Amino acid sequence: MFESLSERLERSFKNLKGQGRINELNIADTLKDVRIALLEADVNYEVVNDFTQKVREEAVGQKVLTAVRPSEMMVKIVHDELTRLMGSEATTVNLTGNPAIILMSGLQGSGKTTFSGKLAYYLKKTYKKKPLLVAADVYRPAAIDQLKVLGKQLDTPVYSEEENKNPVEIAEKAVAKAKSEGFDVVIIDTAGRLAIDEQMMNEITAIKKAINPSEILFVVDSMTGQDAVNTAREFNERLDFDGVVLTKLDGDTRGGAALSIRSVVNKPIKFVGTGEKIDALDVFHPSRMADRILGMGDIVSLVEKAQQQIDDKEAARLEQRIAKNQFDFNDFHKQIRQIKRMGNLKDLIGMIPGMGKLVKDIDISDDAFKSIEAIIDSMTPEERSHPSVLNGSRRQRIATGSGTSVEEVNRLIKQFDQARKMMKKVQSMGVPKHKGKTRTNR
Ligand SMILES: Nc1nc2c(ncn2[C@@H]2O[C@H](COP(=O)(O)OP(=O)(O)O)[C@@H](O)[C@H]2O)c(=O)[nH]1
Ligand SMILES: [Mg+2]
């Protein structure tokens, strides 16, 4: 699966080998290669653009981790971005309702009937469910037989009406039967067409309306690449389905569908089919899929560990400085930069002790910290680490240098003092103490 994509991505990281750190310049070639790799894997053009843009932003803003090489850092960044692209979290089927009703949709040959059988097997095994399979593909007699064969193999009943050509009626009767006979899940296999057509869409929409399913799954052949994405878009517009099933991932699919569908239709991939056998079904895990695409799981965990260590070290250092009343404008500035890098300011602001008050009157936008940063930048190193030397003439100089007013400088310094006191107070109120601190107190 995805062999050539994996190979190409791996090769693209080699560009960065031996470089001291990631910057706009040395990352350019790598990004170009990543881009080509994705386009060749038949990933949607816009998705690729968005992807490389995000990777660039992430990479250039990264802290320098001395424990890992830039190429390793890039692997981790691309891995995380791939995961995000595929939806981050695994999501499963909605089994609420008595019975829960799961409706299949998709083109002919996508794997609906096969997947219906697989899903029945999976739900029996994993959730101890009692499913009823429903043959609502009324156009091909062979389709009903195919489902019956699967049902027999699984020891699961199949509801069908050989003479009835009305799939809506069949679906309704099947649900009624499930209710009266104690089946807790109804899986409805429907007819597809070779291409999108109006009749098929009307039919499945009518079934949806009649039985109000708890879950509509769109089944698609991953080998069809960009076509899969387009079909998904059309089905979603008509049906507003709940999730995607990607079949035939065992073949030599290039990966485009797996990587594009989620962000194009904004619906999660829930399952993948990996073979013709009844148990060839996997719950879709975005990060595991990213692992498989990159094939570099060990590097990813290496970088995670290094990041964790840096964060722990920094947190411990900061804690000590607050305790000793040494928290200064350098630390403050570092914090601001960190917050900016993390993105969504509004969510993060409340998480830092004392910080909420400091920015209370400031409009929280991307450049909320602009004047604060300008003021800190205009301080001398001594002023930054010893704010107590900031007398009137220094404040005047800083205001001029930063293009702000003395009032603004005064306000910042006052608020900084308050924040510092607040932090110390918060810390002495039983925030877990770091080992290093206990030692200095002895
Ligand atoms: N290799 C492979 N073949 C599959 C998979 N899912 C379905 N198929 C095959 O694809 C063909 C069409 O499947 P079917 O379930 O009849 O599609 P439907 O027309 O949508 O009901 C059959 O030959 C299946 O055996 C899969 O995950 N991997
Ligand atoms: Mg079928």
Short mmCIF file of C-alpha atoms and ligand atoms in Angstrom, two decimals:
data_model
loop_
_atom_site.label_atom_id
_atom_site.label_comp_id
_atom_site.label_asym_id
_atom_site.label_seq_id
_atom_site.Cartn_x
_atom_site.Cartn_y
_atom_site.Cartn_z
CA MET A 1 0.00 0.00 0.00
CA PHE A 2 1.22 3.50 -0.91
CA GLU A 3 4.73 2.19 -1.64
CA SER A 4 5.77 4.84 -4.11
CA LEU A 5 4.38 7.66 -1.98
CA SER A 6 6.33 6.35 1.01
CA GLU A 7 9.50 6.05 -1.01
CA ARG A 8 9.24 9.51 -2.47
CA LEU A 9 8.54 11.12 0.87
CA GLU A 10 11.46 9.36 2.44
CA ARG A 11 13.73 10.54 -0.33
CA SER A 12 12.54 14.13 0.07
CA PHE A 13 13.74 14.24 3.67
CA LYS A 14 17.25 13.31 2.62
CA ASN A 15 17.73 16.86 1.32
CA LEU A 16 17.83 18.11 4.85
CA LYS A 17 20.47 15.68 6.07
CA GLY A 18 23.38 17.44 7.72
CA GLN A 19 21.73 20.84 7.82
CA GLY A 20 22.07 22.66 11.13
CA ARG A 21 18.48 23.77 11.39
CA ILE A 22 15.41 24.24 9.30
CA ASN A 23 14.97 27.57 7.57
CA GLU A 24 13.00 28.96 4.62
CA LEU A 25 15.85 28.26 2.27
CA ASN A 26 16.87 24.70 2.97
CA ILE A 27 13.30 23.57 3.41
CA ALA A 28 12.29 24.72 -0.06
CA ASP A 29 13.65 21.67 -1.90
CA THR A 30 12.17 19.26 0.60
CA LEU A 31 8.79 20.89 0.30
CA LYS A 32 8.97 20.76 -3.46
CA ASP A 33 9.65 17.03 -3.29
CA VAL A 34 6.87 16.45 -0.78
CA ARG A 35 4.55 18.32 -3.07
CA ILE A 36 5.47 16.23 -6.11
CA ALA A 37 5.17 13.05 -4.07
CA LEU A 38 1.63 13.94 -3.07
CA LEU A 39 0.56 15.04 -6.54
CA GLU A 40 1.91 11.81 -7.99
CA ALA A 41 -0.06 9.90 -5.40
CA ASP A 42 -3.11 11.56 -6.92
CA VAL A 43 -3.87 13.78 -3.97
CA ASN A 44 -6.23 16.65 -4.74
CA TYR A 45 -4.36 19.72 -5.96
CA GLU A 46 -5.82 22.15 -3.43
CA VAL A 47 -5.26 19.70 -0.63
CA VAL A 48 -1.59 19.50 -1.63
CA ASN A 49 -1.20 23.28 -1.64
CA ASP A 50 -2.76 23.61 1.74
CA PHE A 51 -0.68 20.75 3.06
CA THR A 52 2.71 22.10 1.97
CA GLN A 53 1.81 25.55 3.24
CA LYS A 54 1.01 24.16 6.69
CA VAL A 55 4.17 22.08 6.78
CA ARG A 56 6.25 25.13 5.86
CA GLU A 57 4.71 27.23 8.63
CA GLU A 58 5.20 24.47 11.16
CA ALA A 59 8.77 23.75 10.15
CA VAL A 60 10.06 27.30 10.05
CA GLY A 61 8.54 28.13 13.43
CA GLN A 62 10.05 25.09 15.15
CA LYS A 63 12.20 25.23 18.21
CA VAL A 64 15.71 24.00 17.61
CA LEU A 65 15.90 20.56 19.12
CA THR A 66 19.52 19.67 19.51
CA ALA A 67 18.68 16.03 20.15
CA VAL A 68 17.29 15.46 16.65
CA ARG A 69 18.34 16.26 13.12
CA PRO A 70 16.32 18.65 10.94
CA SER A 71 15.43 15.78 8.61
CA GLU A 72 13.98 13.89 11.56
CA MET A 73 12.10 16.96 12.64
CA MET A 74 10.61 17.19 9.16
CA VAL A 75 9.47 13.58 9.28
CA LYS A 76 7.61 14.34 12.45
CA ILE A 77 6.04 17.51 11.07
CA VAL A 78 4.91 15.79 7.88
CA HIS A 79 3.59 12.87 9.92
CA ASP A 80 1.50 15.14 12.12
CA GLU A 81 0.20 17.04 9.14
CA LEU A 82 -0.75 13.80 7.36
CA THR A 83 -2.59 12.70 10.47
CA ARG A 84 -4.45 15.96 10.64
CA LEU A 85 -5.30 15.72 6.97
CA MET A 86 -6.93 12.35 7.49
CA GLY A 87 -8.96 13.54 10.45
CA SER A 88 -6.75 13.09 13.55
CA GLU A 89 -9.07 10.87 15.58
CA ALA A 90 -10.54 7.51 14.74
CA THR A 91 -14.34 7.58 14.57
CA THR A 92 -16.64 4.58 14.56
CA VAL A 93 -20.17 3.92 13.43
CA ASN A 94 -23.12 5.33 15.26
CA LEU A 95 -25.01 2.40 16.75
CA THR A 96 -27.75 4.31 18.53
CA GLY A 97 -31.34 3.49 17.75
CA ASN A 98 -33.26 0.32 18.27
CA PRO A 99 -32.46 -1.09 15.85
CA ALA A 100 -29.52 0.97 14.65
CA ILE A 101 -29.90 1.38 10.90
CA ILE A 102 -26.85 1.53 8.67
CA LEU A 103 -27.35 2.42 5.02
CA MET A 104 -24.73 1.73 2.35
CA SER A 105 -24.21 4.03 -0.59
CA GLY A 106 -21.74 4.15 -3.43
CA LEU A 107 -21.12 3.20 -7.03
CA GLN A 108 -21.41 -0.30 -8.42
CA GLY A 109 -18.31 -2.36 -7.77
CA SER A 110 -17.10 -0.10 -4.97
CA GLY A 111 -17.49 -2.92 -2.49
CA LYS A 112 -20.82 -2.21 -0.76
CA THR A 113 -22.02 -5.80 -0.62
CA THR A 114 -18.66 -7.12 0.53
CA PHE A 115 -18.42 -4.40 3.16
CA SER A 116 -21.98 -5.06 4.40
CA GLY A 117 -20.89 -8.60 5.17
CA LYS A 118 -17.64 -7.45 6.77
CA LEU A 119 -19.47 -4.93 8.92
CA ALA A 120 -21.97 -7.53 10.12
CA TYR A 121 -19.08 -9.78 11.06
CA TYR A 122 -17.23 -6.93 12.80
CA LEU A 123 -20.29 -5.83 14.80
CA LYS A 124 -21.02 -9.38 15.91
CA LYS A 125 -17.48 -9.99 16.98
CA THR A 126 -16.63 -6.63 18.54
CA TYR A 127 -19.95 -5.44 19.95
CA LYS A 128 -21.82 -8.75 20.28
CA LYS A 129 -24.54 -7.35 18.05
CA LYS A 130 -27.30 -9.25 16.32
CA PRO A 131 -27.40 -7.79 12.81
CA LEU A 132 -29.89 -8.24 10.00
CA LEU A 133 -28.54 -7.88 6.47
CA VAL A 134 -30.91 -6.41 3.90
CA ALA A 135 -30.67 -6.92 0.15
CA ALA A 136 -32.05 -3.73 -1.35
CA ASP A 137 -30.14 -4.10 -4.62
CA VAL A 138 -33.16 -5.19 -6.63
CA TYR A 139 -31.75 -4.90 -10.12
CA ARG A 140 -29.28 -7.70 -10.19
CA PRO A 141 -30.51 -11.07 -8.90
CA ALA A 142 -26.88 -12.02 -8.42
CA ALA A 143 -26.49 -9.23 -5.89
CA ILE A 144 -29.10 -10.81 -3.63
CA ASP A 145 -27.40 -14.18 -3.91
CA GLN A 146 -24.05 -12.61 -3.14
CA LEU A 147 -25.40 -11.21 0.12
CA LYS A 148 -27.07 -14.50 0.97
CA VAL A 149 -23.80 -16.35 0.56
CA LEU A 150 -22.13 -13.87 2.90
CA GLY A 151 -25.00 -14.20 5.39
CA LYS A 152 -24.69 -17.96 5.45
CA GLN A 153 -20.97 -17.74 6.00
CA LEU A 154 -21.55 -15.42 8.96
CA ASP A 155 -24.56 -17.21 10.26
CA THR A 156 -26.49 -13.95 9.90
CA PRO A 157 -29.99 -13.73 8.39
CA VAL A 158 -30.50 -11.84 5.14
CA TYR A 159 -33.79 -10.11 4.42
CA SER A 160 -34.74 -10.14 0.73
CA GLU A 161 -37.81 -10.12 -1.51
CA GLU A 162 -37.05 -11.66 -4.88
CA GLU A 163 -40.27 -10.34 -6.47
CA ASN A 164 -40.32 -6.84 -5.02
CA LYS A 165 -38.63 -4.18 -7.13
CA ASN A 166 -39.20 -1.37 -4.65
CA PRO A 167 -36.11 -0.91 -2.45
CA VAL A 168 -37.86 1.62 -0.20
CA GLU A 169 -40.51 -0.90 0.71
CA ILE A 170 -37.96 -3.62 1.25
CA ALA A 171 -35.98 -1.40 3.59
CA GLU A 172 -39.10 -0.46 5.57
CA LYS A 173 -40.23 -4.06 5.94
CA ALA A 174 -36.77 -5.14 6.97
CA VAL A 175 -36.68 -2.53 9.73
CA ALA A 176 -40.12 -3.67 10.93
CA LYS A 177 -38.91 -7.26 10.98
CA ALA A 178 -35.80 -6.28 12.93
CA LYS A 179 -37.95 -4.52 15.52
CA SER A 180 -40.30 -7.43 16.01
CA GLU A 181 -37.60 -10.10 15.99
CA GLY A 182 -35.02 -8.41 18.16
CA PHE A 183 -32.26 -7.58 15.72
CA ASP A 184 -30.32 -4.61 17.06
CA VAL A 185 -28.58 -3.54 13.85
CA VAL A 186 -29.96 -3.39 10.31
CA ILE A 187 -27.41 -3.18 7.51
CA ILE A 188 -28.94 -2.16 4.21
CA ASP A 189 -27.01 -3.00 1.06
CA THR A 190 -28.19 -0.93 -1.90
CA ALA A 191 -27.76 -0.88 -5.65
CA GLY A 192 -25.13 1.26 -7.29
CA ARG A 193 -24.56 2.41 -10.85
CA LEU A 194 -21.41 2.55 -12.86
CA ALA A 195 -21.56 6.31 -12.68
CA ILE A 196 -23.61 8.87 -10.79
CA ASP A 197 -27.13 8.99 -12.18
CA GLU A 198 -30.30 10.71 -11.16
CA GLN A 199 -32.38 7.59 -10.65
CA MET A 200 -29.87 6.03 -8.29
CA MET A 201 -29.61 9.24 -6.27
CA ASN A 202 -33.38 9.58 -6.05
CA GLU A 203 -33.70 5.99 -4.94
CA ILE A 204 -31.17 6.17 -2.14
CA THR A 205 -32.52 9.53 -1.01
CA ALA A 206 -35.98 7.99 -0.83
CA ILE A 207 -34.66 5.10 1.28
CA LYS A 208 -32.97 7.57 3.57
CA LYS A 209 -36.17 9.52 4.03
CA ALA A 210 -38.29 6.43 4.67
CA ILE A 211 -36.17 4.75 7.29
CA ASN A 212 -34.09 7.59 8.77
CA PRO A 213 -30.82 5.70 9.22
CA SER A 214 -28.56 6.22 12.22
CA GLU A 215 -25.60 6.03 9.88
CA ILE A 216 -25.09 6.44 6.14
CA LEU A 217 -21.79 5.11 4.91
CA PHE A 218 -20.34 6.01 1.55
CA VAL A 219 -18.29 3.12 0.15
CA VAL A 220 -15.60 3.96 -2.37
CA ASP A 221 -12.86 2.13 -4.22
CA SER A 222 -9.54 3.71 -3.21
CA MET A 223 -7.98 2.60 -6.49
CA THR A 224 -10.02 5.22 -8.34
CA GLY A 225 -8.03 8.12 -6.87
CA GLN A 226 -9.36 11.54 -7.81
CA ASP A 227 -12.57 10.03 -9.16
CA ALA A 228 -13.24 8.68 -5.69
CA VAL A 229 -13.00 12.20 -4.35
CA ASN A 230 -15.39 13.59 -6.96
CA THR A 231 -17.91 10.82 -6.42
CA ALA A 232 -17.70 11.38 -2.67
CA ARG A 233 -18.45 15.04 -3.17
CA GLU A 234 -21.56 14.33 -5.24
CA PHE A 235 -22.92 11.67 -2.93
CA ASN A 236 -22.32 13.92 0.03
CA GLU A 237 -24.20 16.79 -1.54
CA ARG A 238 -27.23 14.59 -2.07
CA LEU A 239 -27.09 12.36 0.97
CA ASP A 240 -25.07 14.19 3.60
CA PHE A 241 -23.52 10.87 4.59
CA ASP A 242 -21.83 10.26 7.94
CA GLY A 243 -18.65 8.51 7.02
CA VAL A 244 -16.52 6.98 4.31
CA VAL A 245 -15.44 3.38 3.77
CA LEU A 246 -12.32 3.10 1.62
CA THR A 247 -12.07 -0.30 -0.01
CA LYS A 248 -9.31 -2.14 -1.85
CA LEU A 249 -6.52 -0.55 0.10
CA ASP A 250 -4.73 -3.86 -0.30
CA GLY A 251 -4.23 -3.12 -3.99
CA ASP A 252 -1.59 -0.85 -5.45
CA THR A 253 -3.57 2.28 -4.73
CA ARG A 254 -1.51 5.43 -4.76
CA GLY A 255 -3.10 6.94 -1.69
CA GLY A 256 -4.77 9.97 -3.22
CA ALA A 257 -8.28 9.08 -2.09
CA ALA A 258 -7.23 8.29 1.46
CA LEU A 259 -5.44 11.61 1.73
CA SER A 260 -7.96 13.86 -0.01
CA ILE A 261 -11.45 12.69 0.87
CA ARG A 262 -11.55 13.83 4.44
CA SER A 263 -10.63 17.43 3.73
CA VAL A 264 -12.70 17.67 0.55
CA VAL A 265 -16.02 16.42 1.94
CA ASN A 266 -15.26 17.04 5.60
CA LYS A 267 -16.53 13.61 6.63
CA PRO A 268 -14.39 11.07 8.44
CA ILE A 269 -13.06 7.88 6.92
CA LYS A 270 -14.38 5.22 9.28
CA PHE A 271 -13.27 1.89 7.86
CA VAL A 272 -10.88 0.55 5.27
CA GLY A 273 -11.24 -2.67 3.32
CA THR A 274 -8.02 -4.56 2.85
CA GLY A 275 -9.06 -7.69 0.98
CA GLU A 276 -11.88 -9.84 -0.26
CA LYS A 277 -12.17 -11.96 2.88
CA ILE A 278 -14.83 -11.32 5.47
CA ASP A 279 -12.38 -10.16 8.14
CA ALA A 280 -10.36 -7.88 5.85
CA LEU A 281 -11.70 -4.77 7.56
CA ASP A 282 -9.87 -2.20 9.67
CA VAL A 283 -11.13 0.69 11.72
CA PHE A 284 -9.44 3.73 10.21
CA HIS A 285 -6.84 5.36 12.47
CA PRO A 286 -5.40 8.52 10.90
CA SER A 287 -2.14 8.48 12.83
CA ARG A 288 -1.53 4.77 12.18
CA MET A 289 -2.19 5.38 8.52
CA ALA A 290 0.32 8.24 8.58
CA ASP A 291 2.81 5.84 10.21
CA ARG A 292 2.29 3.41 7.40
CA ILE A 293 2.58 6.04 4.68
CA LEU A 294 5.83 7.38 6.09
CA GLY A 295 7.12 4.09 7.38
CA MET A 296 9.23 5.94 9.92
CA GLY A 297 7.48 5.37 13.23
CA ASP A 298 10.73 5.21 15.18
CA ILE A 299 11.80 8.68 14.06
CA VAL A 300 8.42 10.11 14.97
CA SER A 301 8.62 8.82 18.52
CA LEU A 302 12.22 9.95 18.82
CA VAL A 303 11.24 13.52 18.02
CA GLU A 304 8.25 13.36 20.34
CA LYS A 305 10.53 12.36 23.17
CA ALA A 306 12.97 15.18 22.44
CA GLN A 307 10.13 17.70 22.35
CA GLN A 308 8.81 16.42 25.64
CA GLN A 309 12.24 16.77 27.25
CA ILE A 310 12.63 20.33 26.07
CA ASP A 311 9.20 21.27 27.35
CA ASP A 312 9.86 19.64 30.73
CA LYS A 313 13.23 21.35 31.06
CA GLU A 314 11.82 24.74 30.12
CA ALA A 315 8.89 24.37 32.49
CA ALA A 316 11.18 23.45 35.38
CA ARG A 317 13.47 26.36 34.63
CA LEU A 318 10.59 28.79 34.51
CA GLU A 319 9.18 27.47 37.74
CA GLN A 320 12.46 28.11 39.50
CA ARG A 321 12.73 31.60 38.14
CA ILE A 322 9.24 32.48 39.29
CA ALA A 323 9.96 31.08 42.73
CA LYS A 324 13.13 33.13 43.07
CA ASN A 325 11.38 36.23 41.73
CA GLN A 326 13.68 36.14 38.72
CA PHE A 327 10.97 36.00 36.06
CA ASP A 328 11.94 38.87 33.77
CA PHE A 329 11.10 40.42 30.44
CA ASN A 330 13.21 37.82 28.62
CA ASP A 331 11.08 35.01 30.01
CA PHE A 332 8.01 37.02 29.30
CA HIS A 333 9.02 37.58 25.72
CA LYS A 334 9.80 33.90 25.28
CA GLN A 335 6.34 33.05 26.55
CA ILE A 336 4.73 35.43 24.13
CA ARG A 337 6.61 33.93 21.22
CA GLN A 338 5.62 30.47 22.32
CA ILE A 339 1.98 31.39 22.55
CA LYS A 340 2.06 32.98 19.13
CA ARG A 341 3.54 29.84 17.69
CA MET A 342 0.84 27.69 19.22
CA GLY A 343 -1.83 29.54 17.30
CA ASN A 344 -5.25 30.17 18.74
CA LEU A 345 -4.58 32.91 21.23
CA LYS A 346 -8.02 33.05 22.80
CA ASP A 347 -7.91 29.44 23.92
CA LEU A 348 -4.42 29.62 25.24
CA ILE A 349 -4.37 32.91 27.01
CA GLY A 350 -6.17 31.74 30.11
CA MET A 351 -3.72 28.91 30.64
CA ILE A 352 -0.83 31.04 31.81
CA PRO A 353 -0.89 32.25 35.42
CA GLY A 354 -1.30 36.02 35.61
CA MET A 355 -1.35 36.41 31.87
CA GLY A 356 -5.10 36.77 31.53
CA LYS A 357 -5.03 40.01 33.50
CA LEU A 358 -2.11 41.37 31.56
CA VAL A 359 -3.86 41.19 28.23
CA LYS A 360 -7.32 41.87 29.55
CA ASP A 361 -7.74 45.18 27.76
CA ILE A 362 -6.11 44.08 24.56
CA ASP A 363 -8.03 42.98 21.57
CA ILE A 364 -7.04 39.34 21.12
CA SER A 365 -5.94 39.10 17.56
CA ASP A 366 -2.82 37.90 15.84
CA ASP A 367 -0.95 41.08 16.55
CA ALA A 368 -2.30 41.55 20.03
CA PHE A 369 1.24 41.34 21.29
CA LYS A 370 2.76 43.63 18.73
CA SER A 371 3.22 46.67 20.93
CA ILE A 372 4.19 44.57 23.93
CA GLU A 373 6.88 42.94 21.84
CA ALA A 374 8.00 46.28 20.44
CA ILE A 375 8.39 47.64 23.96
CA ILE A 376 10.38 44.63 25.14
CA ASP A 377 12.52 44.78 22.01
CA SER A 378 13.41 48.39 22.77
CA MET A 379 14.76 47.48 26.20
CA THR A 380 18.43 46.86 26.77
CA PRO A 381 19.44 43.37 27.90
CA GLU A 382 20.03 44.73 31.38
CA GLU A 383 16.57 46.27 31.52
CA ARG A 384 15.02 43.03 30.40
CA SER A 385 16.65 40.96 33.07
CA HIS A 386 16.44 43.62 35.80
CA PRO A 387 13.17 45.49 35.28
CA SER A 388 13.74 47.41 38.52
CA VAL A 389 16.23 49.73 36.77
CA LEU A 390 13.48 51.08 34.51
CA ASN A 391 13.37 54.72 35.62
CA GLY A 392 11.61 57.64 33.98
CA SER A 393 14.23 58.49 31.35
CA ARG A 394 14.66 54.85 30.36
CA ARG A 395 10.90 54.55 29.97
CA GLN A 396 10.84 57.64 27.78
CA ARG A 397 13.60 56.17 25.59
CA ILE A 398 11.78 52.85 25.28
CA ALA A 399 8.54 54.58 24.31
CA THR A 400 10.26 56.51 21.56
CA GLY A 401 12.16 53.47 20.36
CA SER A 402 9.10 51.26 20.21
CA GLY A 403 6.79 53.83 18.69
CA THR A 404 4.50 53.70 21.72
CA SER A 405 3.81 56.18 24.50
CA VAL A 406 5.27 56.48 27.99
CA GLU A 407 1.80 55.63 29.31
CA GLU A 408 1.82 52.35 27.41
CA VAL A 409 5.29 51.52 28.68
CA ASN A 410 4.28 52.36 32.24
CA ARG A 411 1.18 50.26 31.92
CA LEU A 412 3.08 47.27 30.62
CA ILE A 413 5.67 47.47 33.39
CA LYS A 414 2.99 47.81 36.03
CA GLN A 415 1.01 44.92 34.65
CA PHE A 416 4.15 42.86 34.32
CA ASP A 417 4.90 43.45 38.02
CA GLN A 418 1.40 42.41 38.96
CA ALA A 419 1.59 39.34 36.80
CA ARG A 420 4.87 38.39 38.37
CA LYS A 421 3.43 38.66 41.86
CA MET A 422 0.40 36.70 40.77
CA MET A 423 2.53 33.92 39.36
CA LYS A 424 4.49 33.62 42.56
CA LYS A 425 1.30 33.53 44.55
CA VAL A 426 -0.23 30.89 42.30
CA GLN A 427 2.92 28.85 42.58
CA SER A 428 3.10 29.02 46.37
CA MET A 429 -0.50 27.88 46.53
CA GLY A 430 0.44 24.29 45.98
CA VAL A 431 1.37 23.97 42.36
CA PRO A 432 3.51 20.81 42.36
CA LYS A 433 7.05 21.77 43.17
CA HIS A 434 9.94 20.73 41.03
CA LYS A 435 12.77 18.74 42.60
CA GLY A 436 15.28 21.50 41.86
CA LYS A 437 13.32 23.97 43.88
CA THR A 438 13.07 21.85 47.03
CA ARG A 439 16.81 21.56 46.98
CA THR A 440 17.40 25.35 46.87
CA ASN A 441 15.00 25.80 49.76
CA ARG A 442 16.89 23.46 52.04
N1 LIG B 1 -8.97 -6.62 -2.98
C1 LIG B 1 -10.13 -6.21 -2.51
N2 LIG B 1 -11.27 -6.47 -3.18
C2 LIG B 1 -12.44 -6.04 -2.69
C3 LIG B 1 -12.50 -5.29 -1.47
N3 LIG B 1 -13.81 -5.00 -1.25
C4 LIG B 1 -14.50 -5.53 -2.28
N4 LIG B 1 -13.70 -6.16 -3.15
C5 LIG B 1 -14.03 -6.82 -4.41
O1 LIG B 1 -14.59 -5.86 -5.28
C6 LIG B 1 -15.59 -6.42 -6.10
C7 LIG B 1 -16.90 -5.64 -5.98
O2 LIG B 1 -17.38 -5.74 -4.67
P1 LIG B 1 -18.94 -5.69 -4.31
O3 LIG B 1 -19.03 -5.81 -2.83
O4 LIG B 1 -19.70 -6.67 -5.10
O5 LIG B 1 -19.28 -4.21 -4.77
P2 LIG B 1 -20.73 -3.51 -4.86
O6 LIG B 1 -21.12 -3.54 -6.29
O7 LIG B 1 -20.50 -2.12 -4.39
O8 LIG B 1 -21.65 -4.25 -3.98
C8 LIG B 1 -15.73 -7.86 -5.64
O9 LIG B 1 -15.01 -8.68 -6.49
C9 LIG B 1 -15.10 -7.85 -4.25
O10 LIG B 1 -14.55 -9.11 -3.92
C10 LIG B 1 -11.27 -5.02 -0.79
O11 LIG B 1 -11.22 -4.36 0.26
N5 LIG B 1 -10.12 -5.50 -1.35
MG MG B 2 -23.48 -5.07 -4.41
#
